[in-house]
CSV table of C-alpha atoms in Angstrom, one decimal:
chain,number,residue,atom,x,y,z
A,1,MET,CA,21.9,12.6,-5.5
A,2,SER,CA,24.9,14.8,-5.9
A,3,GLY,CA,24.8,15.7,-2.2
A,4,ALA,CA,21.1,16.8,-2.1
A,5,ALA,CA,19.1,15.7,0.9
A,6,VAL,CA,16.8,12.8,0.5
A,7,ARG,CA,13.2,13.6,1.5
A,8,VAL,CA,11.3,10.6,0.1
A,9,SER,CA,12.3,7.0,0.6
A,10,VAL,CA,10.6,4.9,-2.0
A,11,VAL,CA,10.2,1.3,-0.9
A,12,MET,CA,9.8,-1.4,-3.6
A,13,PRO,CA,9.7,-5.1,-2.5
A,14,PHE,CA,9.8,-7.6,-5.3
A,15,LEU,CA,9.6,-11.4,-5.8
A,16,ASN,CA,10.0,-12.9,-9.2
A,17,ALA,CA,8.9,-9.7,-10.9
A,18,GLU,CA,11.2,-9.6,-13.9
A,19,ARG,CA,8.2,-9.0,-16.2
A,20,PHE,CA,7.3,-5.7,-14.7
A,21,ILE,CA,10.0,-4.4,-12.4
A,22,GLY,CA,11.8,-2.4,-15.0
A,23,GLU,CA,8.6,-0.3,-15.8
A,24,ALA,CA,8.0,0.3,-12.1
A,25,VAL,CA,11.6,1.5,-11.5
A,26,GLU,CA,11.5,3.7,-14.6
A,27,SER,CA,8.4,5.4,-13.3
A,28,VAL,CA,10.3,6.4,-10.2
A,29,LEU,CA,13.3,7.6,-12.3
A,30,ALA,CA,10.8,9.7,-14.3
A,31,GLN,CA,9.6,11.6,-11.3
A,32,SER,CA,9.8,15.4,-11.7
A,33,TYR,CA,10.6,15.7,-7.9
A,34,PRO,CA,14.4,14.9,-7.5
A,35,HIS,CA,14.9,14.4,-3.8
A,36,TRP,CA,14.1,10.7,-3.5
A,37,GLU,CA,15.9,7.4,-2.9
A,38,LEU,CA,14.7,4.0,-4.1
A,39,LEU,CA,15.1,1.0,-1.9
A,40,LEU,CA,14.6,-2.3,-3.9
A,41,VAL,CA,14.2,-5.3,-1.7
A,42,ASP,CA,14.7,-8.7,-3.2
A,43,ASP,CA,12.4,-11.1,-1.2
A,44,GLY,CA,14.1,-14.3,-2.5
A,45,SER,CA,13.5,-14.0,-6.2
A,46,THR,CA,14.5,-17.0,-8.4
A,47,ASP,CA,14.0,-15.3,-11.7
A,48,GLY,CA,15.9,-12.4,-13.3
A,49,SER,CA,14.4,-9.6,-11.3
A,50,GLY,CA,17.2,-9.5,-8.8
A,51,GLU,CA,19.7,-9.0,-11.7
A,52,ILE,CA,17.5,-6.2,-13.1
A,53,ALA,CA,17.3,-4.5,-9.7
A,54,ARG,CA,21.1,-4.8,-9.1
A,55,GLY,CA,21.7,-3.3,-12.5
A,56,TYR,CA,19.7,-0.2,-11.7
A,57,ALA,CA,21.6,0.1,-8.4
A,58,ALA,CA,24.9,-0.2,-10.1
A,59,ARG,CA,24.0,2.5,-12.7
A,60,ASP,CA,22.7,5.0,-10.1
A,61,PRO,CA,24.2,4.1,-6.7
A,62,ASP,CA,23.5,7.5,-5.2
A,63,ARG,CA,19.8,7.1,-5.5
A,64,VAL,CA,19.1,3.4,-5.9
A,65,ARG,CA,20.0,0.6,-3.5
A,66,CYS,CA,19.2,-3.1,-3.7
A,67,LEU,CA,18.7,-5.0,-0.4
A,68,SER,CA,17.9,-8.6,0.6
A,69,HIS,CA,17.5,-10.7,3.7
A,70,PRO,CA,20.4,-12.8,4.9
A,71,GLY,CA,20.8,-15.8,2.7
A,72,ARG,CA,18.3,-14.1,0.2
A,73,GLU,CA,15.5,-15.7,2.2
A,74,ASN,CA,11.8,-15.2,1.3
A,75,ARG,CA,10.1,-13.6,4.3
A,76,GLY,CA,7.1,-11.9,2.7
A,77,ALA,CA,6.2,-8.4,1.6
A,78,SER,CA,5.8,-7.0,5.1
A,79,ALA,CA,9.3,-8.1,6.2
A,80,ALA,CA,10.7,-6.8,3.0
A,81,ARG,CA,9.2,-3.4,3.5
A,82,ASN,CA,10.4,-3.3,7.1
A,83,LEU,CA,13.9,-4.1,5.9
A,84,ALA,CA,13.8,-1.1,3.6
A,85,LEU,CA,12.3,1.1,6.3
A,86,ARG,CA,15.3,0.4,8.6
A,87,GLU,CA,17.6,1.7,5.8
A,88,ALA,CA,15.5,4.7,4.8
A,89,ARG,CA,17.0,8.1,5.0
A,90,GLY,CA,14.0,10.3,4.0
A,91,ASP,CA,11.5,11.9,6.4
A,92,LEU,CA,8.7,10.7,4.1
A,93,VAL,CA,8.0,7.2,2.9
A,94,ALA,CA,6.2,6.1,-0.3
A,95,PHE,CA,5.5,2.5,-1.5
A,96,LEU,CA,5.5,1.1,-5.0
A,97,ASP,CA,5.0,-2.6,-5.8
A,98,ALA,CA,7.1,-4.0,-8.6
A,99,ASP,CA,4.1,-4.5,-10.9
A,100,ASP,CA,2.6,-1.0,-10.5
A,101,VAL,CA,3.6,2.4,-11.8
A,102,TRP,CA,3.6,6.1,-10.8
A,103,LEU,CA,2.8,9.1,-13.0
A,104,PRO,CA,5.6,11.7,-13.2
A,105,GLU,CA,4.2,14.4,-10.9
A,106,LYS,CA,3.2,12.0,-8.1
A,107,LEU,CA,6.0,12.8,-5.6
A,108,ALA,CA,6.2,16.5,-6.4
A,109,GLU,CA,2.5,17.0,-5.8
A,110,GLN,CA,2.3,14.8,-2.7
A,111,VAL,CA,5.3,16.4,-1.0
A,112,ARG,CA,3.7,19.8,-1.7
A,113,LEU,CA,0.5,18.7,-0.1
A,114,LEU,CA,2.2,17.2,2.9
A,115,ASP,CA,4.1,20.4,3.4
A,116,ALA,CA,0.9,22.4,3.2
A,117,HIS,CA,-0.8,20.1,5.8
A,118,PRO,CA,1.7,19.6,8.6
A,119,GLU,CA,-1.0,18.2,10.9
A,120,VAL,CA,-1.5,15.0,8.8
A,121,GLY,CA,0.7,11.9,9.0
A,122,ALA,CA,-0.3,10.4,5.6
A,123,LEU,CA,-2.1,11.2,2.4
A,124,TYR,CA,-3.4,9.4,-0.6
A,125,GLY,CA,-5.5,9.8,-3.7
A,126,SER,CA,-7.4,7.7,-6.1
A,127,THR,CA,-5.7,4.9,-8.1
A,128,LEU,CA,-6.4,3.7,-11.6
A,129,PHE,CA,-7.2,0.0,-11.7
A,130,TRP,CA,-5.2,-0.7,-14.8
A,131,TYR,CA,-6.3,-3.4,-17.2
A,132,GLY,CA,-5.1,-1.6,-20.3
A,133,TRP,CA,-1.4,-2.2,-19.6
A,134,THR,CA,-1.8,-5.2,-22.1
A,135,GLY,CA,-2.4,-2.7,-25.0
A,136,ALA,CA,-5.6,-4.5,-25.9
A,137,PRO,CA,-8.5,-2.1,-26.6
A,138,GLU,CA,-10.9,-4.4,-24.7
A,139,ASP,CA,-8.7,-4.3,-21.7
A,140,GLY,CA,-8.3,-0.5,-21.8
A,141,ALA,CA,-12.0,-0.2,-21.8
A,142,ARG,CA,-12.0,-1.9,-18.4
A,143,ASP,CA,-9.8,0.6,-16.7
A,144,TRP,CA,-11.6,2.3,-13.8
A,145,LEU,CA,-11.2,4.7,-10.9
A,146,PRO,CA,-13.0,3.4,-7.8
A,147,ASP,CA,-15.1,5.7,-5.7
A,148,LEU,CA,-13.0,6.4,-2.6
A,149,GLY,CA,-16.1,6.6,-0.4
A,150,VAL,CA,-14.7,9.6,1.5
A,151,PRO,CA,-14.8,13.4,0.8
A,152,VAL,CA,-11.8,14.5,-1.2
A,153,GLY,CA,-9.7,17.5,-0.4
A,154,THR,CA,-10.3,17.0,3.3
A,155,THR,CA,-8.5,15.7,6.3
A,156,LEU,CA,-10.0,12.7,8.2
A,157,ALA,CA,-9.2,12.6,11.9
A,158,PRO,CA,-8.4,9.2,13.4
A,159,PRO,CA,-9.9,6.7,13.3
A,160,GLU,CA,-12.6,7.8,10.8
A,161,LEU,CA,-10.9,6.5,7.7
A,162,LEU,CA,-10.2,3.1,9.4
A,163,VAL,CA,-13.8,2.8,10.6
A,164,ARG,CA,-15.1,3.4,7.1
A,165,CYS,CA,-12.6,0.9,5.5
A,166,ILE,CA,-13.5,-1.8,8.0
A,167,ARG,CA,-17.2,-1.2,7.5
A,168,GLY,CA,-16.8,-1.4,3.7
A,169,ARG,CA,-17.9,2.2,3.2
A,170,ALA,CA,-14.5,3.5,1.9
A,171,ALA,CA,-12.1,2.0,-0.6
A,172,VAL,CA,-8.9,0.8,1.0
A,173,PRO,CA,-6.1,3.0,-0.3
A,174,CYS,CA,-3.8,1.3,-2.7
A,175,THR,CA,-0.2,0.9,-1.4
A,176,CYS,CA,1.1,2.7,-4.5
A,177,SER,CA,-0.9,5.8,-3.7
A,178,ILE,CA,-0.1,6.5,0.0
A,179,VAL,CA,2.8,8.6,1.3
A,180,LEU,CA,3.5,8.9,5.0
A,181,ARG,CA,5.8,10.7,7.4
A,182,ARG,CA,8.5,8.3,8.5
A,183,GLU,CA,8.0,9.2,12.2
A,184,VAL,CA,4.4,7.9,12.0
A,185,VAL,CA,5.6,4.6,10.4
A,186,GLU,CA,8.2,4.3,13.2
A,187,ARG,CA,5.7,5.1,15.9
A,188,VAL,CA,3.4,2.3,14.9
A,189,GLY,CA,6.3,-0.2,14.4
A,190,GLY,CA,6.1,-0.6,10.6
A,191,PHE,CA,4.4,-3.5,8.9
A,192,GLU,CA,3.1,-6.7,10.6
A,193,GLU,CA,5.4,-9.5,9.4
A,194,GLY,CA,2.8,-12.2,10.1
A,195,PHE,CA,1.0,-10.9,7.0
A,196,ARG,CA,3.3,-12.1,4.2
A,197,ARG,CA,1.3,-11.9,0.9
A,198,VAL,CA,-2.1,-10.4,1.3
A,199,PHE,CA,-3.7,-7.9,3.8
A,200,THR,CA,-0.2,-6.6,4.4
A,201,ASP,CA,-1.5,-3.1,3.6
A,202,GLN,CA,-4.7,-3.4,5.7
A,203,ALA,CA,-2.8,-4.5,8.8
A,204,PHE,CA,-0.4,-1.6,8.3
A,205,TYR,CA,-3.3,0.9,7.8
A,206,THR,CA,-5.0,-0.4,10.9
A,207,LYS,CA,-2.0,0.8,12.9
A,208,VAL,CA,-1.5,4.1,11.0
A,209,PHE,CA,-5.1,5.2,10.5
A,210,SER,CA,-5.9,4.7,14.2
A,211,VAL,CA,-3.3,7.2,15.3
A,212,THR,CA,-2.9,10.0,12.7
A,213,PRO,CA,-5.0,12.3,10.6
A,214,VAL,CA,-5.0,11.4,6.9
A,215,TYR,CA,-5.5,13.8,4.0
A,216,VAL,CA,-7.5,12.6,1.0
A,217,ALA,CA,-6.5,14.2,-2.2
A,218,ASP,CA,-8.6,14.8,-5.3
A,219,ARG,CA,-5.9,13.4,-7.6
A,220,CYS,CA,-4.8,10.1,-9.3
A,221,TRP,CA,-1.1,9.6,-9.3
A,222,ASP,CA,-0.7,5.8,-9.9
A,223,ARG,CA,-1.7,2.8,-11.8
A,224,TYR,CA,-2.5,-0.5,-10.0
A,225,ARG,CA,-1.8,-3.3,-12.6
A,226,ILE,CA,-4.5,-6.0,-12.7
A,227,HIS,CA,-2.9,-9.3,-13.8
A,228,PRO,CA,-3.3,-13.0,-12.8
A,229,GLU,CA,0.1,-13.3,-11.2
A,230,SER,CA,-0.5,-10.6,-8.6
A,231,SER,CA,-0.6,-11.6,-4.9
A,232,CYS,CA,-4.3,-10.9,-4.6
A,233,SER,CA,-5.2,-12.8,-7.8
A,234,THR,CA,-3.0,-15.7,-6.8
A,235,SER,CA,-4.5,-15.9,-3.3
A,236,GLU,CA,-8.0,-15.7,-4.7
A,237,ARG,CA,-7.3,-18.4,-7.2
A,238,GLU,CA,-5.8,-20.7,-4.6
A,239,GLY,CA,-8.9,-20.2,-2.3
A,240,GLU,CA,-6.9,-18.4,0.4
A,241,LEU,CA,-8.4,-14.9,0.4
A,242,ARG,CA,-11.4,-15.6,2.7
A,243,ALA,CA,-9.2,-17.2,5.3
A,244,ALA,CA,-6.7,-14.4,5.0
A,245,ARG,CA,-9.5,-11.8,5.6
A,246,GLY,CA,-10.6,-13.7,8.7
A,247,ALA,CA,-7.0,-13.7,10.0
A,248,TYR,CA,-6.7,-10.0,9.4
A,249,LEU,CA,-10.0,-9.2,11.2
A,250,SER,CA,-9.1,-11.4,14.2
A,251,TRP,CA,-5.7,-9.7,14.4
A,252,ALA,CA,-7.3,-6.2,14.1
A,253,ALA,CA,-9.8,-6.9,16.8
A,254,GLU,CA,-7.1,-8.0,19.2
A,255,TYR,CA,-4.7,-5.2,18.2
A,256,LEU,CA,-7.3,-2.4,18.5
A,257,ALA,CA,-8.8,-3.7,21.8
A,258,GLY,CA,-5.3,-3.6,23.3
A,259,ARG,CA,-4.3,-0.1,22.1
A,260,HIS,CA,-7.6,1.7,21.7
A,261,PRO,CA,-9.9,0.2,24.4
A,262,ALA,CA,-11.9,3.4,24.9
A,263,ASP,CA,-12.8,3.8,21.2
A,264,GLY,CA,-16.2,2.2,21.1
A,265,GLU,CA,-17.1,3.0,17.5
A,266,LEU,CA,-13.8,1.5,16.2
A,267,LEU,CA,-14.1,-1.6,18.2
A,268,ARG,CA,-17.7,-2.1,17.3
A,269,ALA,CA,-16.8,-1.8,13.6
A,270,VAL,CA,-14.1,-4.4,13.6
A,271,ARG,CA,-16.0,-6.8,15.8
A,272,SER,CA,-19.1,-6.4,13.6
A,273,ALA,CA,-17.0,-7.1,10.5
A,274,LEU,CA,-15.5,-10.2,12.1
A,275,TRP,CA,-18.9,-11.5,13.2
A,276,LEU,CA,-20.3,-11.0,9.7
A,277,HIS,CA,-17.2,-12.7,8.2
A,278,ARG,CA,-17.9,-15.7,10.5
A,279,HIS,CA,-21.6,-15.8,9.5
A,280,PRO,CA,-21.6,-15.3,5.7
A,281,ARG,CA,-25.1,-16.5,5.2
A,282,ILE,CA,-26.5,-13.9,7.6
A,283,ALA,CA,-24.2,-11.3,6.1
A,284,GLY,CA,-25.5,-12.1,2.6
A,285,GLY,CA,-29.1,-11.8,3.7
A,286,LEU,CA,-28.4,-8.4,5.3
A,287,THR,CA,-26.8,-7.2,2.1
A,288,ALA,CA,-29.7,-8.4,-0.1
A,289,THR,CA,-32.2,-6.7,2.3
A,290,ARG,CA,-30.3,-3.4,2.1
A,291,ARG,CA,-30.1,-3.5,-1.7
A,292,GLY,CA,-33.8,-4.4,-1.9
């Protein structure tokens, strides 16, 4: 970075991502905001993605670093992100998975907003659910921006956003959209390493959104690639997603009860979600009644 201070540490874990990682890295290199570093974390890849990542680091060593666990072990996305966080130099942290991409003004606009709102510990905007990356017109027609379920251009005090997400009244922010102050990430202890593939983001958000105000921006800076090899698609195809959600809700109930015992609304929200998860027939009946 030619001696310039790093403000944003960009964390990108990857596992067998050779098909997409180049495009993800290039979207960071294309940022109009210059004061960033990119921490690429190889989580035990067996394809060519590690070589691609090391190539970027060799070409731009001042800004790009490639990390891995001892013995190049696979420890899951949460542990990979925590490894990068321990090496991060910026006072802000942003995340980008190796199959997603950013638009060029993302970091510039997000840093400007965070500087304008010193009271918040995190901010995010909308994210394009990106089917059209294939180039097929029929896939492009499926691209969509989800309704965030919260008022944009506003700050939500804790734990309002978390309560809304748990109750299903707000869209869970995409990891590629959110940017946080590093001191908040350190205060909550980073990612929960027991969540290796899915619900890594929601467990992390449970910790963050319960302690810090969050600004919701009226902007879309990123594209979340929808494809059959993604962690979510793979878990759903293998029939693991429902059990994973149950594990997350059980963990969240215990975590929040231990750290926020006086917050009745938050605890009621997570316990209600857990109860409904354990009684799907009743939950389905309640949903049908509300829609009717």
